CSV table of C-alpha atoms in Angstrom, one decimal:
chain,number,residue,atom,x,y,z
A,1,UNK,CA,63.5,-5.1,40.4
A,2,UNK,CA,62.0,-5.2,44.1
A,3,UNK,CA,60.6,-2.7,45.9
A,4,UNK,CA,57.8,-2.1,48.6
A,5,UNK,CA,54.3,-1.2,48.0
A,6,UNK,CA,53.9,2.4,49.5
A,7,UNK,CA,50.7,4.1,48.4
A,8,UNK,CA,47.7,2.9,46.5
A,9,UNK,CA,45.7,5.2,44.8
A,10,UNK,CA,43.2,2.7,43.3
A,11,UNK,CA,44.5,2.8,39.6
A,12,UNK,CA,48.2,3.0,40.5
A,13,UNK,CA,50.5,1.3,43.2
A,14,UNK,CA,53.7,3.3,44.4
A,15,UNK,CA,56.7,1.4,44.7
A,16,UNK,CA,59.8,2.0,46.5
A,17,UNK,CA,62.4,0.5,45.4
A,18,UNK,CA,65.8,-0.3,48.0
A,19,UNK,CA,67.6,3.2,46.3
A,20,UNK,CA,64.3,5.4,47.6
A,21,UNK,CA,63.0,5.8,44.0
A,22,UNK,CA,59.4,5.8,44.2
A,23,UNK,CA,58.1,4.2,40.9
A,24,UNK,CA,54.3,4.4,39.8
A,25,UNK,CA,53.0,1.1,38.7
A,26,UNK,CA,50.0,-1.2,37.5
A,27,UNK,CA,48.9,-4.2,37.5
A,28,UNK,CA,49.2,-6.6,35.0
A,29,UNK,CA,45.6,-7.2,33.2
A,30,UNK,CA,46.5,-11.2,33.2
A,31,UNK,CA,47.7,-10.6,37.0
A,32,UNK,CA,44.0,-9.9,38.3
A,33,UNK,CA,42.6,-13.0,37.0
A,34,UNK,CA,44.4,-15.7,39.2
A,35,UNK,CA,41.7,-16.5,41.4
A,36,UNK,CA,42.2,-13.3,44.1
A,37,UNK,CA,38.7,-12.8,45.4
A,38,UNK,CA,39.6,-9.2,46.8
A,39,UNK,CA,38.9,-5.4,45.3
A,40,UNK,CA,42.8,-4.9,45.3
A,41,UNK,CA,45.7,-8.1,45.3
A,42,UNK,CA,48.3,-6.1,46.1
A,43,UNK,CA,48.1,-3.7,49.4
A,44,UNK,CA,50.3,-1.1,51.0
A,45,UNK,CA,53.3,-2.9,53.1
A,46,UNK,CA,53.5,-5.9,50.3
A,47,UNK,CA,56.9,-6.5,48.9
A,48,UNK,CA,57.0,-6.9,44.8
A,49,UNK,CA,58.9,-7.5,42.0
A,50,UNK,CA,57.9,-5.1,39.3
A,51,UNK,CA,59.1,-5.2,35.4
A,52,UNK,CA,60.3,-1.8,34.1
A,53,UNK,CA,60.0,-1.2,30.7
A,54,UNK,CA,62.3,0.7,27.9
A,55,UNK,CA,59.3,3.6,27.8
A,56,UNK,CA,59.4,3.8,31.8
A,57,UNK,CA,56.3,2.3,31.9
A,58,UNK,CA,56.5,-0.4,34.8
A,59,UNK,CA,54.3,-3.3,36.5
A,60,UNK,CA,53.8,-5.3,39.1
A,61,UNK,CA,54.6,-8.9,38.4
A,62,UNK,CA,54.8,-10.7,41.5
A,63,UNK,CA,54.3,-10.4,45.3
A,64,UNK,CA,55.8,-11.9,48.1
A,65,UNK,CA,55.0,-14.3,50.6
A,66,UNK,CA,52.8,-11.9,53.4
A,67,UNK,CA,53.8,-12.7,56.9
A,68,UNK,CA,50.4,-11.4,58.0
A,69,UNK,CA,47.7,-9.2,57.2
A,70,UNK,CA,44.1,-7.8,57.6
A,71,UNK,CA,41.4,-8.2,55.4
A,72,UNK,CA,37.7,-7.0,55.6
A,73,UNK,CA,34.9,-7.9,53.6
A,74,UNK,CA,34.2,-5.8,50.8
A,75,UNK,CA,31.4,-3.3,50.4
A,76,UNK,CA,31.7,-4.0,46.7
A,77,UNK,CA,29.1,-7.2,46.8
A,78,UNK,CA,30.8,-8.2,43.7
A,79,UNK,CA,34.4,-9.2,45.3
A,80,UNK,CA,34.9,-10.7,48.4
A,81,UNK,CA,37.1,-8.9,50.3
A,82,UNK,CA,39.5,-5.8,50.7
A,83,UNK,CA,43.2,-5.9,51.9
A,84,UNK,CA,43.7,-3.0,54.5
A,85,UNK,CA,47.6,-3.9,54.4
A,86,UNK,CA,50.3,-6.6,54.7
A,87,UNK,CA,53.0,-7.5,56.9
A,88,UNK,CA,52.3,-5.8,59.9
A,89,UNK,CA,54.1,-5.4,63.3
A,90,UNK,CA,51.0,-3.9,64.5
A,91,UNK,CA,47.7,-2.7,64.2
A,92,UNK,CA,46.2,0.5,65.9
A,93,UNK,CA,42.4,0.7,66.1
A,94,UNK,CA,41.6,4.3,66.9
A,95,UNK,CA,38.3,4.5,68.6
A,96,UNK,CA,35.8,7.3,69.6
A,97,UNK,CA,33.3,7.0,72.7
A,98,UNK,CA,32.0,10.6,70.9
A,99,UNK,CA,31.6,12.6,68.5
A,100,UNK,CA,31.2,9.9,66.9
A,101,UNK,CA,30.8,6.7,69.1
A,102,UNK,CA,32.6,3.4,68.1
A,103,UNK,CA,30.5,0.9,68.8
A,104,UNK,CA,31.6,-2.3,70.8
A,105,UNK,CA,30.5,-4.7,67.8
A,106,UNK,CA,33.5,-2.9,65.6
A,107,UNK,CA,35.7,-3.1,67.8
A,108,UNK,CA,35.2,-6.8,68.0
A,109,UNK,CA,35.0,-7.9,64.8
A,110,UNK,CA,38.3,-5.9,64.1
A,111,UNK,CA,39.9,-7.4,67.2
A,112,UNK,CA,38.6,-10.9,65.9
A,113,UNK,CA,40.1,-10.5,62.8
A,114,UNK,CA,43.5,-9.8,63.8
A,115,UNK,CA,43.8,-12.2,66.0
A,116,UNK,CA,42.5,-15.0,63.3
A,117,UNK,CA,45.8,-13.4,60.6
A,118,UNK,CA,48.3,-13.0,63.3
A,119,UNK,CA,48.4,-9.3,63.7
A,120,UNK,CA,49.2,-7.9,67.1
A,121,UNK,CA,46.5,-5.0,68.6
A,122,UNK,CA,46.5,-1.9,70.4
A,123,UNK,CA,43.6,0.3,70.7
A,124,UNK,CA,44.0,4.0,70.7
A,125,UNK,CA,40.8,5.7,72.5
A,126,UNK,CA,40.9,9.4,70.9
A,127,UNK,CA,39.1,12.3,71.9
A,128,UNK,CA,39.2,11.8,75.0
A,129,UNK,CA,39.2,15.8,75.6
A,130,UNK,CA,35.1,15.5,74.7
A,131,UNK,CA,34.7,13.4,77.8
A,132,UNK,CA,33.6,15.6,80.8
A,133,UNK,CA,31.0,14.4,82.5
A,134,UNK,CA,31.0,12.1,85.3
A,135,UNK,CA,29.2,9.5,83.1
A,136,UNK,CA,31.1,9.5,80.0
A,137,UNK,CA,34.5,9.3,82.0
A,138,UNK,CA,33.3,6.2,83.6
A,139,UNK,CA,32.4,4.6,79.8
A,140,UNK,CA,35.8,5.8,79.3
A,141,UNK,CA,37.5,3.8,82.3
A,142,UNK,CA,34.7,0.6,81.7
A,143,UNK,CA,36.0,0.5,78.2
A,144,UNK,CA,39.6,0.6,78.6
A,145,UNK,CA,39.4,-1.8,81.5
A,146,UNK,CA,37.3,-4.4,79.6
A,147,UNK,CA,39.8,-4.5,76.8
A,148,UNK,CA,42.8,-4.4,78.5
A,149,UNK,CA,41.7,-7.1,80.9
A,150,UNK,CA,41.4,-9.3,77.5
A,151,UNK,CA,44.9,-8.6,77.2
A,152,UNK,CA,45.1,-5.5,74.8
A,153,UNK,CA,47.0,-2.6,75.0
A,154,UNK,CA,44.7,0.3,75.3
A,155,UNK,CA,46.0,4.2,75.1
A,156,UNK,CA,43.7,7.3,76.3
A,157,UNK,CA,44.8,9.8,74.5
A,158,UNK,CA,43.6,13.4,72.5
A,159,UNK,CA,45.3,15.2,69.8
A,160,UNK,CA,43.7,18.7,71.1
A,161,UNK,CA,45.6,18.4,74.9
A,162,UNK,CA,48.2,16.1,73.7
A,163,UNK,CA,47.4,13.0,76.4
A,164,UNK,CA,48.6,10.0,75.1
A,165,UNK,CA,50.9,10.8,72.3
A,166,UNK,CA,54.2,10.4,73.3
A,167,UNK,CA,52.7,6.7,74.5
A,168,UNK,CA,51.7,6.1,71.3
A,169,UNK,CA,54.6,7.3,69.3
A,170,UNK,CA,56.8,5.0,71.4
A,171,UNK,CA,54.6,2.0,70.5
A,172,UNK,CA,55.4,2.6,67.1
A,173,UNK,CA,58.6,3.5,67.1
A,174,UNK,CA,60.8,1.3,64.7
A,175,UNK,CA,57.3,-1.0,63.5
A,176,UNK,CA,55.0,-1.2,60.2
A,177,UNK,CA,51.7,-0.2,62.1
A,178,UNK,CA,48.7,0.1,60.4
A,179,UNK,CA,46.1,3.1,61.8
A,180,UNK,CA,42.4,2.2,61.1
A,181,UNK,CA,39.3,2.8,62.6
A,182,UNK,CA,36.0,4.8,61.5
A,183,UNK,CA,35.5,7.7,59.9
A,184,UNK,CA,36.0,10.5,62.2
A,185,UNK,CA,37.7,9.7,65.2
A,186,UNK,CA,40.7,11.3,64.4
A,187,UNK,CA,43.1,9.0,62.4
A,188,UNK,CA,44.2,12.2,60.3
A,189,UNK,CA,44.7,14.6,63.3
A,190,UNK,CA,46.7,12.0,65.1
A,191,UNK,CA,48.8,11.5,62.1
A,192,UNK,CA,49.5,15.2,61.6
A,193,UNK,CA,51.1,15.5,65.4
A,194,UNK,CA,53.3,11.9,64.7
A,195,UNK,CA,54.5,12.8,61.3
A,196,UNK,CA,55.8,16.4,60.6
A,197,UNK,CA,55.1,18.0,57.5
A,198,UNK,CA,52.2,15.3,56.7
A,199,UNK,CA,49.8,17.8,56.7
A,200,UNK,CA,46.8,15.7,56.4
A,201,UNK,CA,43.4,16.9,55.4
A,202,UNK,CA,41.1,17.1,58.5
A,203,UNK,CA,37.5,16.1,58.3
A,204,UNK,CA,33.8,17.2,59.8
A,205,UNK,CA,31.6,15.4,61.7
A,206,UNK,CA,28.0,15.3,60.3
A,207,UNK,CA,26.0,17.2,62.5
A,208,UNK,CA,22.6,15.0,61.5
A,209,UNK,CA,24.6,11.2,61.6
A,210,UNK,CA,27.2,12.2,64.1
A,211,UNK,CA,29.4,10.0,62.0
A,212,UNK,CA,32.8,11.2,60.2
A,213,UNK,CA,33.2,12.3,56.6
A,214,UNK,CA,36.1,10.2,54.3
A,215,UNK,CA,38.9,12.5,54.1
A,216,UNK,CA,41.4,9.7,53.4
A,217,UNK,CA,41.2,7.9,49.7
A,218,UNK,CA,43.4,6.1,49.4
A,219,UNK,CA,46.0,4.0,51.6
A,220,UNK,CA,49.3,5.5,52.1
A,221,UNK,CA,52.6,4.5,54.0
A,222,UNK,CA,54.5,7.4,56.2
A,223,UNK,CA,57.9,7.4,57.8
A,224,UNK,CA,57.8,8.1,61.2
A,225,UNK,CA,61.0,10.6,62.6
A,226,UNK,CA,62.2,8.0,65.2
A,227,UNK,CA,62.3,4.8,62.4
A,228,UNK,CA,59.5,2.5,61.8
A,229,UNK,CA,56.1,3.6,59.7
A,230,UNK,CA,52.2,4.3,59.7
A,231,UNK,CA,49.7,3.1,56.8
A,232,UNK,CA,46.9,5.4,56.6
A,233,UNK,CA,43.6,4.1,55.7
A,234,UNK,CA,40.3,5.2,54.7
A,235,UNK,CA,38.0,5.0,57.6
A,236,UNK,CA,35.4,2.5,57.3
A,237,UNK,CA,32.2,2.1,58.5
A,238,UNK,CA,31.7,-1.3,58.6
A,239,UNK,CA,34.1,-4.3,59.2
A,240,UNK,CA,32.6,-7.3,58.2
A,241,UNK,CA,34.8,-10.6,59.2
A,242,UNK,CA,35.5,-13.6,55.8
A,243,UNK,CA,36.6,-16.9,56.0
A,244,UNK,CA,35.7,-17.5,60.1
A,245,UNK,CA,34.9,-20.7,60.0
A,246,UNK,CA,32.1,-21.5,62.4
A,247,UNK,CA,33.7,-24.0,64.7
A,248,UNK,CA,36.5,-21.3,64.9
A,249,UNK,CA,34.8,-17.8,66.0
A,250,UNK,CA,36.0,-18.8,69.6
A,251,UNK,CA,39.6,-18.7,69.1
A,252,UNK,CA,39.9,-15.0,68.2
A,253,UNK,CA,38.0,-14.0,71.4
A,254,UNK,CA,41.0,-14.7,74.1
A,255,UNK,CA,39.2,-14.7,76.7
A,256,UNK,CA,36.2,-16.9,75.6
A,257,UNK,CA,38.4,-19.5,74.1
A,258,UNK,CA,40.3,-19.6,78.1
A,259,UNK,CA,36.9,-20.2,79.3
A,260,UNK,CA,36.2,-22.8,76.7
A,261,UNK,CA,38.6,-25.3,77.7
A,262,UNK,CA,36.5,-25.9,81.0
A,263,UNK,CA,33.1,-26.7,78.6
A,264,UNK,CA,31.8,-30.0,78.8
A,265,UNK,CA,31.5,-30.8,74.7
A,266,UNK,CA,34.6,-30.5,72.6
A,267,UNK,CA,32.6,-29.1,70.2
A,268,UNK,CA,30.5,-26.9,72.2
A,269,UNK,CA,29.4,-23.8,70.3
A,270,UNK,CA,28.4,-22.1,73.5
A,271,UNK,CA,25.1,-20.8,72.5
A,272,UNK,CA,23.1,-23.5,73.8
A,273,UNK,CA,24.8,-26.4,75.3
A,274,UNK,CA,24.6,-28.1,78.7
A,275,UNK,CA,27.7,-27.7,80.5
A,276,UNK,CA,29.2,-24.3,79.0
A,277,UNK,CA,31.6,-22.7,80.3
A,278,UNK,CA,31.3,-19.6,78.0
A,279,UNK,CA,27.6,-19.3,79.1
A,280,UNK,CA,28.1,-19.4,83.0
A,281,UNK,CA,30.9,-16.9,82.8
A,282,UNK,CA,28.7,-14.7,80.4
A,283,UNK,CA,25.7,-15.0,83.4
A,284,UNK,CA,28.2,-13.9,86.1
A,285,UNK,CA,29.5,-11.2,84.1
A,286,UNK,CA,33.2,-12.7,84.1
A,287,UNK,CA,32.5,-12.7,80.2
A,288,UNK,CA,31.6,-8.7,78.9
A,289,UNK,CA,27.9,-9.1,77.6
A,290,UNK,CA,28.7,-6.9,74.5
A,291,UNK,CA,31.5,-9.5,74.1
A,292,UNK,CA,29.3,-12.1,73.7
A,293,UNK,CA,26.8,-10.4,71.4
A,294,UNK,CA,30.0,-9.9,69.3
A,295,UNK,CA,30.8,-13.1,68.7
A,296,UNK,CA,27.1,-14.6,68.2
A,297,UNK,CA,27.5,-11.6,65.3
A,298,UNK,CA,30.0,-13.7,63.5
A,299,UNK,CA,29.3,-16.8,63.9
A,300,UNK,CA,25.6,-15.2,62.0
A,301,UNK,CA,28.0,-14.0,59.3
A,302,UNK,CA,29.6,-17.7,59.3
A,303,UNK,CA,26.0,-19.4,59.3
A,304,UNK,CA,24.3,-17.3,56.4
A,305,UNK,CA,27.8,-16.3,54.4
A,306,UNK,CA,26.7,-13.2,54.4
A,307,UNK,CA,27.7,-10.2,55.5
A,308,UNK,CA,25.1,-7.9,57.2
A,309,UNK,CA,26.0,-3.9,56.9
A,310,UNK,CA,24.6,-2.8,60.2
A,311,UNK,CA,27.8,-4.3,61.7
């Protein structure tokens, strides 16, 4: 029997199967030992074949070929990484420039990521409604100019005056789209408005961190009303990029792998080298600064093969 992976709770994996029966299901003990180096094999959007048994018990036995998917290195040191979800049409970072801040290097190493397993990007700025001063509506436009001169799709939106939804529900009309982003800014509340009857549990913000609380536990697949569907994520504080090969960091930043092509080494790394492209655009400011810094942070996680948690 096939069906499509629809919630994970951790211990169990809901399946759909093509008659809308959702069936509860496990994992095979002899399934986890075939060399995955992830916290969970199997992720919300995969496509299985599962093995029902005569006392309704049922497993997972197999999974299809993913088309794409994002990954993230694992905060459990004892894996190597964690499957967000699989074979997506898109993938909506949700941001916050307050309450609490997103900071640029998470932005990037997300953006990185999905560009290096094929998965197409649109950044969501939420809360947008906290953002009255003359300052912090200038951080607003800088940021959603910077990315969306990379190439991105960037929405401005707030679930409190309504700005923005419509645009985003008509990006995700009729696609798998996964919401992520960190704790906080929102992912919940947006899903609530998109989704009627969701009713998803709202968190705080700590008044002492000014960072969000985990109200989401586990990763979970909604319908939308207009066709098409959202996986809902735990927010995470930290993405940490796996398997970037050094040489390669370049490629999943667009716009420093344009510039690259003008660089006078090959094999420039453009941290050093006479001749770089990367560098001179970086100096006149044709290359975002915090871009930069981004990228010099992976290609550290590359060098040591380690992942640092302040990013």
């Amino acid at each position: 029997m096939k069906g499509l992976i629809v919630k994970n709770t951790g211990s169990w994996y809901i399946v759909r199967t093509a008659s809308g029966e959702e069936i509860p299901c496990k994992i095979k003990g002899t399934f986890r030992l075939k060399g995955f180096r992830c916290t969970n094999p199997v992720a919300v959007g995969d496509h299985v074949e599962i093995d029902r048994r005569p006392d309704n018990t049922a497993f997972i036995t197999k999974i299809d070929e993913r088309k794409n998917y994002i990954i993230r290195r694992a905060s459990n040191l004892s894996k190597e990484f964690q499957i967000l979800a699989a074979n997506l049409d898109l993938a909506v970072l949700v941001v916050t420039l307050a309450n609490p801040e997103t900071s640029t290097t998470f932005i990037d190493r997300f953006l990185a990521t999905a560009e290096a397993y094929n998965v197409d990007t649109l950044i969501a700025i939420n809360k947008i409604d906290l953002l009255v001063d003359d300052d912090s509506r200038a951080l607003l436009e800088a940021v959603a100019y910077l990315y969306a001169s990379i190439g991105y799709d960037v929405i401005k939106m707030s679930t409190v005056t309504g700005e923005g939804l419509q645009e985003l529900a008509r990006a995700l009309t009729g696609k798998m789209s996964l919401l992520s982003g960190n704790s906080g800014v929102g992912k919940s509340s947006i899903i609530n408005k998109l989704v009627p009857g969701a009713r998803l549990r709202v968190g705080t913000i700590s008044d002492v961190h000014h960072t969000g609380m985990h109200t989401t536990t586990f990763s979970e697949m909604l319908d939308l009303p207009a066709g098409g569907a959202i996986i809902d994520t735990p927010g995470v504080k930290g993405f940490g990029t796996i398997d970037f090969e050094k040489g390669e960091v370049a490629h999943y930043f667009p716009e420093i792998f344009k510039m690259s092509s003008q660089c006078r080494y090959n094999n420039c790394t453009h941290t050093h080298e006479p001749g770089c492209a990367v560098l001179e655009a970086v100096s006149d400011h044709r290359i975002a600064q915090s871009r930069y810094a981004s990228y010099l942070s992976i290609i550290d996680d590359s060098t040591e093969g380690k992942y640092r948690k302040p990013y």
